[in-house]
Amino acid sequence: SLVGSVAFVRGWPSRRAVGVGELGTVAGKACRGPRRAGPADAPEPEPLAAPGGFAPPEPKPLSVTRPDLLPALLAGSIALLLRLLASVFVVGWRPGFVDDGERSLKEGTYALQLGPLSFRDGSDSIDGKLPRPAKPLVLYEYEASPFCRKVREALCMLDLPCEMRPCPGARAGFSDELRARAGRRTVPYLVDPNREVEMFESDDIVDYLFDTYGPGRDAVPFILRGPLATITGAYASVVRGFAGGKPEPGARVDNARRKPLEMWGYEASPFVKLVREKLCALMLPHVVIPASRGSANRDAMVKQKGRFQVPFLRDPNTGVELFEAPEICEYLQEVYTLRQ
């Protein structure tokens, strides 16, 4: 059947049936380990440093710090509504209360305090009911693809870290690496180094993820299935102007050979979207640490940083860590593009 992979012909997306049994990449068959872009003997990229005088901004949770970003944030919110809040919650999410939200944060657990009430999420992930991979999964994808979107949403719902290898327009970034690996430039393409599994097809990938790291494919929500997922995902990309769908002019040619950046966030957040779009357009590998409502990673961030706020970026190439979407995007633009 024709389900979720996308290839590009003369710049326009087309749906293609690509069975997971093709190209010797069926589930359960031994596969090559995750490769990185560039030939094996390619020189190491030149060292990078934070911009001169750089200082991380003060985190300002639940605030719009730049009025000029309101149109982009509004468009991201419309996209979220079009997707019916997909990926806002981890599977098995349930609300709860705690007596003292501030004390919970000091003790290293996430809580949201609104006036006199303090909320504490519960979920299958927090309860330890979901199998966890030892190594992050790898996904070849790009931001504007509706097929890739539903795989990213599934990863958030299952609270699964994943290394993203952007292929803007299915023709740039890690696209050459994907073609060398799998014989074509079709995305999404999942690599699970824990199970020696590689596969095309968004529907098959979502089923595999729920079977392997979730409550089973019968629990896949309707918003991740069929024409509804494709159509609403496409419209969600339209309202964002297909941001992240093509390479950034001036992006460094060695970006794909950098160490993967680490971004904490979740697919549904309009603030996180701004950073994801920039990372994809710059063709930067990055590990997404999902942090939807009910994510165990919210507790992990509180333990590490004493607060919860997304997006949050760690860059091992420069040693920089920072919150705040506008400043993250400016930082990425400064470090990972060449001045014209």
Coordinates of C-alpha atoms in Angstrom, one line a residue:
S1 CA 0.0 0.0 0.0
L2 CA 1.1 3.6 -0.5
V3 CA 2.1 4.9 2.9
G4 CA 4.5 7.2 4.4
S5 CA 7.8 7.8 2.7
V6 CA 8.6 10.8 0.6
A7 CA 11.0 11.3 -2.2
F8 CA 11.5 14.4 -4.3
V9 CA 11.4 14.5 -8.1
R10 CA 12.3 17.9 -9.6
G11 CA 11.7 19.5 -6.2
W12 CA 8.1 18.3 -5.7
P13 CA 7.1 15.6 -3.1
S14 CA 5.6 12.4 -4.2
R15 CA 4.4 9.4 -2.3
R16 CA 6.2 6.2 -3.1
A17 CA 5.6 2.7 -1.9
V18 CA 8.9 1.4 -0.5
G19 CA 8.6 -1.9 1.2
V20 CA 10.8 -2.6 4.2
G21 CA 11.7 -5.9 2.6
E22 CA 13.5 -4.1 -0.2
L23 CA 17.2 -3.3 -0.3
G24 CA 18.0 -5.9 2.4
T25 CA 16.9 -3.7 5.2
V26 CA 14.0 -5.8 6.7
A27 CA 13.3 -5.8 10.4
G28 CA 15.3 -8.4 12.1
K29 CA 18.1 -8.6 9.5
A30 CA 21.6 -7.6 10.4
C31 CA 22.5 -4.2 9.1
R32 CA 25.4 -1.9 8.9
G33 CA 26.2 0.2 12.0
P34 CA 25.1 3.9 11.9
R35 CA 27.5 5.7 9.5
R36 CA 28.4 9.3 9.5
A37 CA 28.5 11.6 6.5
G38 CA 31.7 11.9 4.4
P39 CA 34.4 9.4 3.4
A40 CA 36.3 7.5 6.1
D41 CA 39.5 9.3 5.3
A42 CA 38.0 12.8 5.3
P43 CA 39.9 15.2 7.5
E44 CA 38.4 16.3 10.8
P45 CA 36.4 19.5 10.5
E46 CA 38.2 22.6 11.8
P47 CA 37.5 23.4 15.5
L48 CA 34.7 25.8 16.3
A49 CA 34.3 28.2 19.1
A50 CA 31.4 30.2 20.6
P51 CA 31.0 33.7 19.1
G52 CA 33.2 36.4 20.7
G53 CA 31.7 37.8 23.9
F54 CA 28.9 35.1 23.9
A55 CA 27.0 34.7 27.1
P56 CA 24.0 32.4 27.5
P57 CA 20.7 34.3 28.0
E58 CA 18.8 34.2 31.2
P59 CA 16.1 31.5 30.9
K60 CA 12.6 33.1 30.9
P61 CA 10.0 30.3 31.1
L62 CA 6.6 30.7 29.5
S63 CA 7.6 34.0 28.0
V64 CA 7.7 35.5 24.5
T65 CA 10.9 37.5 24.7
R66 CA 10.9 38.7 21.0
P67 CA 7.7 40.3 19.7
D68 CA 9.0 39.8 16.1
L69 CA 8.6 36.0 16.7
L70 CA 4.9 36.2 17.3
P71 CA 3.9 35.3 13.7
A72 CA 6.2 32.2 13.7
L73 CA 4.9 31.1 17.1
L74 CA 1.3 31.6 16.1
A75 CA 1.9 29.5 13.0
G76 CA 3.5 26.8 15.1
S77 CA 0.4 26.9 17.4
I78 CA -1.9 26.5 14.4
A79 CA 0.2 23.6 13.2
L80 CA -0.2 22.0 16.6
L81 CA -3.9 22.4 16.5
L82 CA -4.0 20.9 13.0
R83 CA -2.2 17.9 14.4
L84 CA -4.8 17.6 17.2
L85 CA -2.1 18.1 19.9
A86 CA -0.2 15.0 18.7
S87 CA 3.0 14.4 20.8
V88 CA 2.0 16.7 23.6
F89 CA 1.6 13.7 25.9
V90 CA 3.6 10.5 26.5
V91 CA 1.7 7.3 26.3
G92 CA -0.1 6.5 29.5
W93 CA 0.0 10.2 30.6
R94 CA -2.1 11.1 33.6
P95 CA -2.3 14.3 35.6
G96 CA -1.6 14.4 39.3
F97 CA -0.9 16.9 42.1
V98 CA 1.9 17.4 44.6
D99 CA 1.8 19.4 47.9
D100 CA 4.8 21.7 47.1
G101 CA 6.0 22.2 43.5
E102 CA 9.0 24.3 44.6
R103 CA 10.1 21.5 46.9
S104 CA 9.7 18.9 44.2
L105 CA 12.0 20.9 41.9
K106 CA 14.6 21.2 44.6
E107 CA 14.4 17.4 45.1
G108 CA 15.0 16.9 41.4
T109 CA 11.5 16.0 40.1
Y110 CA 9.4 18.0 37.7
A111 CA 6.3 19.8 38.9
L112 CA 4.4 22.8 37.4
Q113 CA 3.1 25.3 39.9
L114 CA 0.2 27.5 38.8
G115 CA -0.9 29.7 41.7
P116 CA -1.8 27.6 44.7
L117 CA -1.8 24.3 42.7
S118 CA 1.2 22.1 41.9
F119 CA 0.8 19.6 39.1
R120 CA 2.9 16.5 38.6
D121 CA 2.7 14.3 35.5
G122 CA 2.5 10.5 35.5
S123 CA 3.1 8.2 32.5
D124 CA 4.2 4.8 31.4
S125 CA 7.7 6.2 30.9
I126 CA 7.9 7.6 34.4
D127 CA 6.6 4.4 35.8
G128 CA 9.3 2.4 33.9
K129 CA 6.8 0.4 31.9
L130 CA 8.3 1.1 28.5
P131 CA 11.4 -0.8 27.2
R132 CA 14.3 1.6 26.7
P133 CA 17.0 1.4 24.0
A134 CA 20.6 1.4 25.2
K135 CA 21.7 3.5 22.2
P136 CA 19.7 6.4 20.6
L137 CA 17.9 5.5 17.4
V138 CA 18.8 7.2 14.2
L139 CA 16.4 8.8 11.8
Y140 CA 17.1 10.3 8.4
E141 CA 14.4 12.9 7.9
Y142 CA 13.6 16.6 7.4
E143 CA 11.4 19.0 9.2
A144 CA 8.8 19.8 6.5
S145 CA 7.9 16.2 5.6
P146 CA 4.5 15.1 6.9
F147 CA 5.7 11.5 6.9
C148 CA 8.8 12.3 8.9
R149 CA 6.6 14.4 11.3
K150 CA 4.5 11.5 12.4
V151 CA 7.6 9.4 13.1
R152 CA 9.0 12.3 15.2
E153 CA 5.6 12.5 17.0
A154 CA 5.7 8.8 17.8
L155 CA 9.2 9.1 19.2
C156 CA 8.0 11.9 21.5
M157 CA 4.9 9.8 22.6
L158 CA 7.2 6.9 23.4
D159 CA 9.8 9.2 25.1
L160 CA 12.6 7.9 22.8
P161 CA 15.8 9.8 22.2
C162 CA 16.8 9.8 18.6
E163 CA 19.7 11.1 16.5
M164 CA 18.3 13.1 13.6
R165 CA 20.3 13.3 10.4
P166 CA 18.6 16.0 8.4
C167 CA 18.1 15.6 4.6
P168 CA 16.4 18.9 3.6
G169 CA 14.2 18.3 0.6
A170 CA 15.5 14.6 0.5
R171 CA 18.4 15.9 -1.6
A172 CA 20.8 17.6 0.8
G173 CA 22.5 17.1 4.1
F174 CA 22.7 13.4 4.9
S175 CA 20.9 12.5 1.7
D176 CA 24.1 11.2 0.1
E177 CA 24.9 9.1 3.1
L178 CA 21.4 7.7 3.0
R179 CA 21.6 6.8 -0.6
A180 CA 25.0 5.0 -0.1
R181 CA 23.5 3.1 2.8
A182 CA 20.0 2.2 1.5
G183 CA 20.1 2.7 -2.2
R184 CA 17.8 5.7 -2.4
R185 CA 17.1 9.1 -0.9
T186 CA 13.7 8.3 0.6
V187 CA 12.8 9.6 4.0
P188 CA 11.9 8.8 6.7
Y189 CA 14.5 6.0 7.2
L190 CA 15.0 4.5 10.7
V191 CA 18.1 2.8 12.0
D192 CA 17.8 1.0 15.3
P193 CA 21.4 -0.1 16.3
N194 CA 20.0 -1.9 19.4
R195 CA 18.1 -4.4 17.2
E196 CA 20.1 -4.3 14.0
V197 CA 17.0 -3.0 12.2
E198 CA 16.7 -0.5 9.4
M199 CA 13.5 0.4 7.5
F200 CA 11.6 2.8 5.3
E201 CA 7.9 3.7 5.5
S202 CA 6.5 5.9 8.2
D203 CA 3.6 3.6 9.0
D204 CA 5.9 0.6 9.4
I205 CA 8.3 2.7 11.4
V206 CA 5.6 3.8 13.8
D207 CA 4.3 0.3 14.2
Y208 CA 7.8 -1.0 14.9
L209 CA 8.4 1.7 17.5
F210 CA 5.2 1.0 19.3
D211 CA 5.8 -2.8 19.2
T212 CA 9.4 -2.6 20.3
Y213 CA 9.4 0.4 22.7
G214 CA 5.8 0.9 23.6
P215 CA 2.5 -0.8 24.4
G216 CA 2.1 -2.4 20.9
R217 CA 0.9 -1.2 17.5
D218 CA -2.7 -1.5 18.7
A219 CA -2.0 1.5 20.9
V220 CA -0.9 3.7 18.0
P221 CA -3.3 6.8 18.1
F222 CA -5.5 7.5 15.1
I223 CA -3.7 10.9 14.5
L224 CA -0.6 8.9 13.5
R225 CA -2.4 6.8 10.9
G226 CA -3.7 7.0 7.4
P227 CA -4.7 10.0 5.3
L228 CA -5.6 12.1 8.3
A229 CA -2.0 12.1 9.5
T230 CA -0.6 12.9 6.0
I231 CA -3.1 15.7 5.2
T232 CA -2.9 17.4 8.6
G233 CA 0.9 17.0 8.6
A234 CA 1.1 18.6 5.2
Y235 CA -1.1 21.6 6.2
A236 CA 1.0 22.0 9.4
S237 CA 4.1 22.4 7.2
V238 CA 2.2 24.8 4.9
V239 CA 1.4 27.2 7.8
R240 CA 5.1 27.2 8.7
G241 CA 6.1 28.0 5.1
F242 CA 7.8 24.6 4.8
A243 CA 10.5 25.9 7.1
G244 CA 13.5 23.5 7.4
G245 CA 12.6 22.0 4.0
K246 CA 15.7 23.3 2.2
P247 CA 19.3 24.0 3.1
E248 CA 20.2 27.3 4.7
P249 CA 22.2 29.6 2.3
G250 CA 25.8 29.8 3.6
A251 CA 25.6 26.7 5.8
R252 CA 29.0 25.3 6.4
V253 CA 29.8 22.4 4.1
D254 CA 31.3 20.4 7.0
N255 CA 28.2 20.6 9.3
A256 CA 27.2 17.0 8.7
R257 CA 30.6 15.9 10.0
R258 CA 30.2 17.7 13.3
K259 CA 29.5 15.9 16.6
P260 CA 25.7 15.6 17.1
L261 CA 24.3 18.5 19.1
E262 CA 21.8 17.7 21.8
M263 CA 18.4 19.4 21.9
W264 CA 15.8 18.9 24.6
G265 CA 12.2 19.5 23.5
Y266 CA 9.2 18.0 21.9
E267 CA 7.6 18.1 18.5
A268 CA 4.4 19.9 19.6
S269 CA 6.2 23.0 21.0
P270 CA 6.1 26.1 18.8
F271 CA 9.3 27.3 20.5
V272 CA 11.1 24.0 19.9
K273 CA 9.9 24.1 16.3
L274 CA 12.0 27.2 15.6
V275 CA 15.2 25.5 16.7
R276 CA 14.4 22.2 15.0
E277 CA 13.8 24.1 11.7
K278 CA 17.1 25.8 12.0
L279 CA 19.0 22.6 12.8
C280 CA 17.5 20.9 9.8
A281 CA 18.2 23.8 7.5
L282 CA 21.8 23.9 8.6
M283 CA 22.0 20.1 8.1
L284 CA 23.3 19.5 11.6
P285 CA 23.1 16.1 13.2
H286 CA 21.4 16.4 16.6
V287 CA 20.0 14.1 19.2
V288 CA 16.5 15.0 20.3
I289 CA 15.9 14.3 24.0
P290 CA 12.1 14.2 24.1
A291 CA 10.3 16.1 26.8
S292 CA 6.6 15.9 26.2
R293 CA 4.1 16.0 29.2
G294 CA 4.8 12.8 31.1
S295 CA 8.4 12.4 29.9
A296 CA 10.9 11.0 32.4
N297 CA 13.4 13.4 30.8
R298 CA 11.7 16.3 32.5
D299 CA 12.9 14.9 35.8
A300 CA 16.3 14.4 34.2
M301 CA 16.5 18.0 33.2
V302 CA 15.4 19.2 36.7
K303 CA 18.2 17.1 38.2
Q304 CA 20.8 18.5 35.8
K305 CA 19.7 22.2 35.5
G306 CA 17.5 22.8 38.5
R307 CA 14.6 23.8 36.2
F308 CA 12.6 22.6 33.3
Q309 CA 12.4 24.6 30.1
V310 CA 12.6 23.8 26.4
P311 CA 14.1 24.2 24.0
F312 CA 17.5 23.6 25.6
L313 CA 20.6 23.0 23.5
R314 CA 24.0 21.5 24.2
D315 CA 26.7 21.8 21.6
P316 CA 29.7 19.5 22.1
N317 CA 31.5 21.2 19.3
T318 CA 31.9 24.4 21.3
G319 CA 30.9 23.5 24.8
V320 CA 28.0 25.9 24.8
E321 CA 24.7 25.3 26.6
L322 CA 21.7 27.6 26.4
F323 CA 18.0 28.0 26.7
E324 CA 15.7 30.4 24.8
A325 CA 14.7 29.6 21.2
P326 CA 15.6 33.0 19.6
E327 CA 19.1 33.0 21.1
I328 CA 19.6 29.4 20.2
C329 CA 18.7 30.1 16.5
E330 CA 21.0 33.2 16.5
Y331 CA 23.8 31.1 18.0
L332 CA 23.4 28.4 15.4
Q333 CA 23.3 30.9 12.6
E334 CA 26.5 32.5 13.9
V335 CA 28.5 29.3 14.4
Y336 CA 27.3 27.1 11.6
T337 CA 27.2 29.4 8.6
L338 CA 29.9 31.2 6.7
R339 CA 29.7 34.9 6.5
Q340 CA 29.2 36.0 2.9

